[in-house]
């Protein structure tokens, strides 16, 4: 493989890690870049390989959040334990069927999400504690199964969906949602990696240098998010969701 291809993949991976650490959605950068630069590789091998840098970047970002932000460990332990098999199942299904039929639905959901987040200026700016412990656990289970399966089956935008779920369903603000979402995203990535390792789909010569760059981007992105706070993360969230919307719109109407 040409050296310049690895360099371009590493650059994409750095920016993917940076954005993913703040609001998720890093896959929107490194996935299309990898598909363009590696046209002779099977899509399943590319997706499987990219799970390694995604896991690496999320790990470094999560470590930064752990130092500065309080985590709801009661919910996180439940969610992480459920997210691993959910993502494994999603990746297993992906090896048998296409995920294209989901994209029109996601286009509608993301459109509504952008409008709502923009209209509600206070959305995710403060912690809202209105749920009972039982209700929180119920929502945690639903989020883990749904987003875990989504990450294994489709992938791009998983971190953003997790952030949204923590805010809309569990009442977190943007900073705490981003921090806690990183831990769940670690679990979903791990579940997918287990499947792709068993299938022999990961190309380690590509995955390892990309993992280093993604981790560096994740480390910087998390520190910036912690420093700037909720308003900064909200703006980043809107931008990433709009880009996700455009990506799925392209897939639905033009691809």
Short mmCIF file of C-alpha atoms in Angstrom, two decimals:
data_model
loop_
_atom_site.label_atom_id
_atom_site.label_comp_id
_atom_site.label_asym_id
_atom_site.label_seq_id
_atom_site.Cartn_x
_atom_site.Cartn_y
_atom_site.Cartn_z
CA UNK A 1 0.00 0.00 0.00
CA UNK A 2 1.24 3.48 -0.90
CA UNK A 3 2.53 5.54 2.02
CA UNK A 4 0.39 8.56 1.12
CA UNK A 5 -2.77 6.48 1.57
CA UNK A 6 -1.81 5.63 5.14
CA UNK A 7 -0.99 9.29 5.79
CA UNK A 8 -4.38 10.45 4.48
CA UNK A 9 -6.18 7.80 6.52
CA UNK A 10 -4.29 8.91 9.63
CA UNK A 11 -5.19 12.56 9.06
CA UNK A 12 -8.86 11.61 8.67
CA UNK A 13 -8.62 9.47 11.78
CA UNK A 14 -7.20 12.36 13.83
CA UNK A 15 -10.07 14.68 12.93
CA UNK A 16 -12.56 11.84 13.43
CA UNK A 17 -11.23 11.30 16.95
CA UNK A 18 -11.34 15.03 17.69
CA UNK A 19 -14.97 15.44 16.64
CA UNK A 20 -16.08 12.15 18.14
CA UNK A 21 -14.66 13.12 21.53
CA UNK A 22 -16.85 16.22 21.63
CA UNK A 23 -20.22 15.04 20.32
CA UNK A 24 -19.70 11.78 18.45
CA UNK A 25 -19.96 11.33 14.69
CA UNK A 26 -16.29 10.71 13.94
CA UNK A 27 -17.25 7.84 11.67
CA UNK A 28 -18.71 10.40 9.27
CA UNK A 29 -15.14 11.44 8.48
CA UNK A 30 -12.97 8.35 8.52
CA UNK A 31 -15.53 5.92 7.05
CA UNK A 32 -16.10 7.66 3.68
CA UNK A 33 -12.39 8.54 3.41
CA UNK A 34 -11.44 4.89 3.95
CA UNK A 35 -14.05 3.70 1.44
CA UNK A 36 -12.65 6.09 -1.17
CA UNK A 37 -8.96 5.35 -0.53
CA UNK A 38 -9.37 1.57 -0.20
CA UNK A 39 -11.69 0.68 -3.10
CA UNK A 40 -10.24 -2.82 -3.52
CA UNK A 41 -11.01 -3.94 0.02
CA UNK A 42 -14.28 -5.51 1.11
CA UNK A 43 -16.59 -3.06 2.89
CA UNK A 44 -16.83 -5.39 5.87
CA UNK A 45 -13.03 -5.34 6.21
CA UNK A 46 -12.97 -1.55 6.10
CA UNK A 47 -15.74 -1.21 8.68
CA UNK A 48 -14.10 -3.80 10.91
CA UNK A 49 -10.68 -2.14 10.63
CA UNK A 50 -12.10 1.29 11.49
CA UNK A 51 -13.54 -0.04 14.74
CA UNK A 52 -10.00 -0.22 16.16
CA UNK A 53 -9.18 3.51 15.81
CA UNK A 54 -12.72 4.33 16.93
CA UNK A 55 -12.20 2.30 20.11
CA UNK A 56 -8.77 3.84 20.67
CA UNK A 57 -9.97 7.43 20.29
CA UNK A 58 -13.01 6.84 22.47
CA UNK A 59 -10.78 5.30 25.16
CA UNK A 60 -8.52 8.36 25.37
CA UNK A 61 -11.49 10.74 25.29
CA UNK A 62 -13.26 8.75 28.02
CA UNK A 63 -10.12 8.89 30.16
CA UNK A 64 -10.11 12.70 29.98
CA UNK A 65 -13.80 12.89 30.90
CA UNK A 66 -13.29 10.48 33.81
CA UNK A 67 -10.81 12.92 35.36
CA UNK A 68 -13.12 15.94 35.23
CA UNK A 69 -16.77 14.87 34.93
CA UNK A 70 -18.95 12.88 37.31
CA UNK A 71 -20.17 9.59 35.84
CA UNK A 72 -23.43 7.84 36.67
CA UNK A 73 -21.83 4.43 37.22
CA UNK A 74 -25.04 2.69 38.21
CA UNK A 75 -26.52 3.39 34.79
CA UNK A 76 -23.25 3.02 32.92
CA UNK A 77 -22.53 -0.50 34.16
CA UNK A 78 -25.98 -1.64 33.05
CA UNK A 79 -25.69 0.11 29.71
CA UNK A 80 -22.18 -1.11 28.93
CA UNK A 81 -23.03 -4.72 29.76
CA UNK A 82 -26.04 -4.59 27.43
CA UNK A 83 -24.35 -2.57 24.68
CA UNK A 84 -21.66 -5.19 23.99
CA UNK A 85 -24.00 -8.03 22.90
CA UNK A 86 -26.31 -5.53 21.14
CA UNK A 87 -23.47 -4.23 18.95
CA UNK A 88 -22.23 -7.78 18.36
CA UNK A 89 -25.72 -8.72 17.16
CA UNK A 90 -25.91 -5.66 14.91
CA UNK A 91 -22.57 -6.46 13.28
CA UNK A 92 -23.63 -10.07 12.85
CA UNK A 93 -26.80 -8.99 11.04
CA UNK A 94 -24.74 -6.62 8.88
CA UNK A 95 -22.73 -9.56 7.52
CA UNK A 96 -25.96 -11.04 6.12
CA UNK A 97 -28.15 -8.10 5.03
CA UNK A 98 -27.78 -4.54 3.70
CA UNK A 99 -28.49 -1.61 6.00
CA UNK A 100 -29.63 0.74 3.19
CA UNK A 101 -33.33 0.35 4.04
CA UNK A 102 -32.73 2.15 7.36
CA UNK A 103 -31.36 5.33 5.84
CA UNK A 104 -34.66 6.98 4.75
CA UNK A 105 -35.97 6.57 8.30
CA UNK A 106 -32.78 8.06 9.74
CA UNK A 107 -33.13 10.99 7.33
CA UNK A 108 -36.52 11.87 8.84
CA UNK A 109 -35.33 11.36 12.42
CA UNK A 110 -32.25 13.52 11.96
CA UNK A 111 -34.28 16.31 10.31
CA UNK A 112 -36.60 16.46 13.30
CA UNK A 113 -33.63 16.32 15.64
CA UNK A 114 -31.92 19.34 14.04
CA UNK A 115 -35.10 21.42 14.14
CA UNK A 116 -35.82 20.55 17.77
CA UNK A 117 -32.26 21.12 19.03
CA UNK A 118 -32.03 24.48 17.24
CA UNK A 119 -35.48 25.64 18.42
CA UNK A 120 -34.97 24.62 22.05
CA UNK A 121 -32.16 26.92 23.14
CA UNK A 122 -32.05 25.37 26.63
CA UNK A 123 -31.88 21.80 25.33
CA UNK A 124 -28.99 20.07 27.08
CA UNK A 125 -27.82 23.20 28.92
CA UNK A 126 -28.77 22.00 32.39
CA UNK A 127 -29.14 18.68 34.20
CA UNK A 128 -32.83 17.78 34.58
CA UNK A 129 -33.65 15.34 37.35
CA UNK A 130 -37.27 14.28 36.89
CA UNK A 131 -37.06 10.49 36.52
CA UNK A 132 -37.38 7.87 39.21
CA UNK A 133 -34.58 5.30 39.53
CA UNK A 134 -36.78 2.65 37.88
CA UNK A 135 -37.56 4.91 34.93
CA UNK A 136 -33.88 5.77 34.48
CA UNK A 137 -32.95 2.10 34.37
CA UNK A 138 -35.73 1.38 31.86
CA UNK A 139 -34.50 4.15 29.55
CA UNK A 140 -30.91 2.97 30.01
CA UNK A 141 -31.85 -0.53 28.85
CA UNK A 142 -33.73 0.81 25.81
CA UNK A 143 -30.84 3.09 24.83
CA UNK A 144 -28.27 0.31 25.19
CA UNK A 145 -30.14 -2.17 23.02
CA UNK A 146 -31.19 0.35 20.36
CA UNK A 147 -27.99 2.37 19.95
CA UNK A 148 -25.79 -0.69 20.49
CA UNK A 149 -27.50 -2.54 17.66
CA UNK A 150 -27.36 0.60 15.50
CA UNK A 151 -23.61 0.97 16.01
CA UNK A 152 -22.99 -2.61 14.96
CA UNK A 153 -25.43 -2.48 12.05
CA UNK A 154 -24.91 1.02 10.60
CA UNK A 155 -22.35 2.92 12.68
CA UNK A 156 -21.93 6.59 11.66
CA UNK A 157 -23.42 9.02 14.14
CA UNK A 158 -23.59 6.56 17.04
CA UNK A 159 -21.91 8.92 19.48
CA UNK A 160 -24.32 11.72 18.54
CA UNK A 161 -27.33 9.46 19.04
CA UNK A 162 -25.98 8.45 22.45
CA UNK A 163 -25.52 12.09 23.45
CA UNK A 164 -29.08 12.85 22.32
CA UNK A 165 -30.45 9.88 24.25
CA UNK A 166 -28.67 10.89 27.45
CA UNK A 167 -30.10 14.42 27.17
CA UNK A 168 -33.63 13.73 25.94
CA UNK A 169 -34.39 10.56 27.91
CA UNK A 170 -32.13 10.70 30.96
CA UNK A 171 -32.03 14.46 31.55
CA UNK A 172 -28.27 15.04 31.29
CA UNK A 173 -26.67 18.26 30.06
CA UNK A 174 -24.38 18.22 27.01
CA UNK A 175 -21.13 17.88 28.95
CA UNK A 176 -22.32 15.00 31.15
CA UNK A 177 -24.09 13.39 28.19
CA UNK A 178 -20.89 13.46 26.11
CA UNK A 179 -18.85 12.07 28.99
CA UNK A 180 -21.20 9.20 29.84
CA UNK A 181 -21.85 8.46 26.17
CA UNK A 182 -18.14 7.78 25.65
CA UNK A 183 -18.26 4.88 28.10
CA UNK A 184 -21.25 3.28 26.36
CA UNK A 185 -19.63 3.89 22.97
CA UNK A 186 -16.57 2.01 24.20
CA UNK A 187 -18.81 -0.97 24.89
CA UNK A 188 -20.53 -0.84 21.48
CA UNK A 189 -17.17 -0.62 19.71
CA UNK A 190 -15.87 -3.55 21.73
CA UNK A 191 -18.90 -5.65 20.82
CA UNK A 192 -18.39 -4.99 17.11
CA UNK A 193 -14.64 -5.61 17.35
CA UNK A 194 -15.30 -9.05 18.87
CA UNK A 195 -17.38 -9.99 15.84
CA UNK A 196 -14.92 -8.62 13.27
CA UNK A 197 -11.95 -10.29 14.98
CA UNK A 198 -13.76 -13.63 14.92
CA UNK A 199 -14.51 -13.10 11.22
CA UNK A 200 -10.89 -12.09 10.48
CA UNK A 201 -11.98 -8.78 8.96
CA UNK A 202 -9.53 -6.39 10.64
CA UNK A 203 -6.45 -5.22 8.71
CA UNK A 204 -4.05 -4.41 11.52
CA UNK A 205 -1.43 -2.66 9.36
CA UNK A 206 -4.04 0.03 8.70
CA UNK A 207 -5.84 -0.08 12.04
CA UNK A 208 -2.82 0.50 14.30
CA UNK A 209 -1.47 3.81 12.83
CA UNK A 210 -5.04 5.10 12.52
CA UNK A 211 -5.67 4.15 16.15
CA UNK A 212 -2.74 6.26 17.30
CA UNK A 213 -3.99 9.31 15.39
CA UNK A 214 -7.60 8.83 16.48
CA UNK A 215 -6.47 8.59 20.10
CA UNK A 216 -4.54 11.85 19.78
CA UNK A 217 -7.56 13.60 18.30
CA UNK A 218 -9.82 12.14 20.99
CA UNK A 219 -7.53 13.36 23.75
CA UNK A 220 -7.46 16.92 22.38
CA UNK A 221 -11.19 16.99 21.62
CA UNK A 222 -12.19 15.84 25.10
CA UNK A 223 -9.98 18.43 26.79
CA UNK A 224 -11.49 21.17 24.61
CA UNK A 225 -15.06 20.04 25.34
CA UNK A 226 -14.41 20.03 29.10
CA UNK A 227 -12.84 23.50 28.93
CA UNK A 228 -15.55 25.12 26.75
CA UNK A 229 -18.65 23.49 28.28
CA UNK A 230 -22.28 23.05 27.22
CA UNK A 231 -22.81 25.90 24.75
CA UNK A 232 -19.74 24.96 22.74
CA UNK A 233 -20.76 21.28 22.70
CA UNK A 234 -24.31 22.19 21.62
CA UNK A 235 -23.00 24.08 18.57
CA UNK A 236 -20.71 21.19 17.68
CA UNK A 237 -23.63 18.80 18.12
CA UNK A 238 -25.79 20.74 15.67
CA UNK A 239 -23.01 20.87 13.08
CA UNK A 240 -22.28 17.14 13.32
CA UNK A 241 -25.95 16.17 13.13
CA UNK A 242 -26.46 18.39 10.07
CA UNK A 243 -23.46 16.75 8.39
CA UNK A 244 -24.89 13.34 9.30
CA UNK A 245 -28.19 14.41 7.78
CA UNK A 246 -26.46 15.45 4.57
CA UNK A 247 -24.57 12.16 4.46
CA UNK A 248 -27.73 10.06 4.73
CA UNK A 249 -29.53 12.39 2.31
CA UNK A 250 -26.82 11.74 -0.26
CA UNK A 251 -27.06 7.98 0.31
CA UNK A 252 -30.87 8.03 -0.06
CA UNK A 253 -31.30 10.35 -3.04
CA UNK A 254 -28.09 10.13 -5.07
CA UNK A 255 -25.97 7.12 -4.22
#
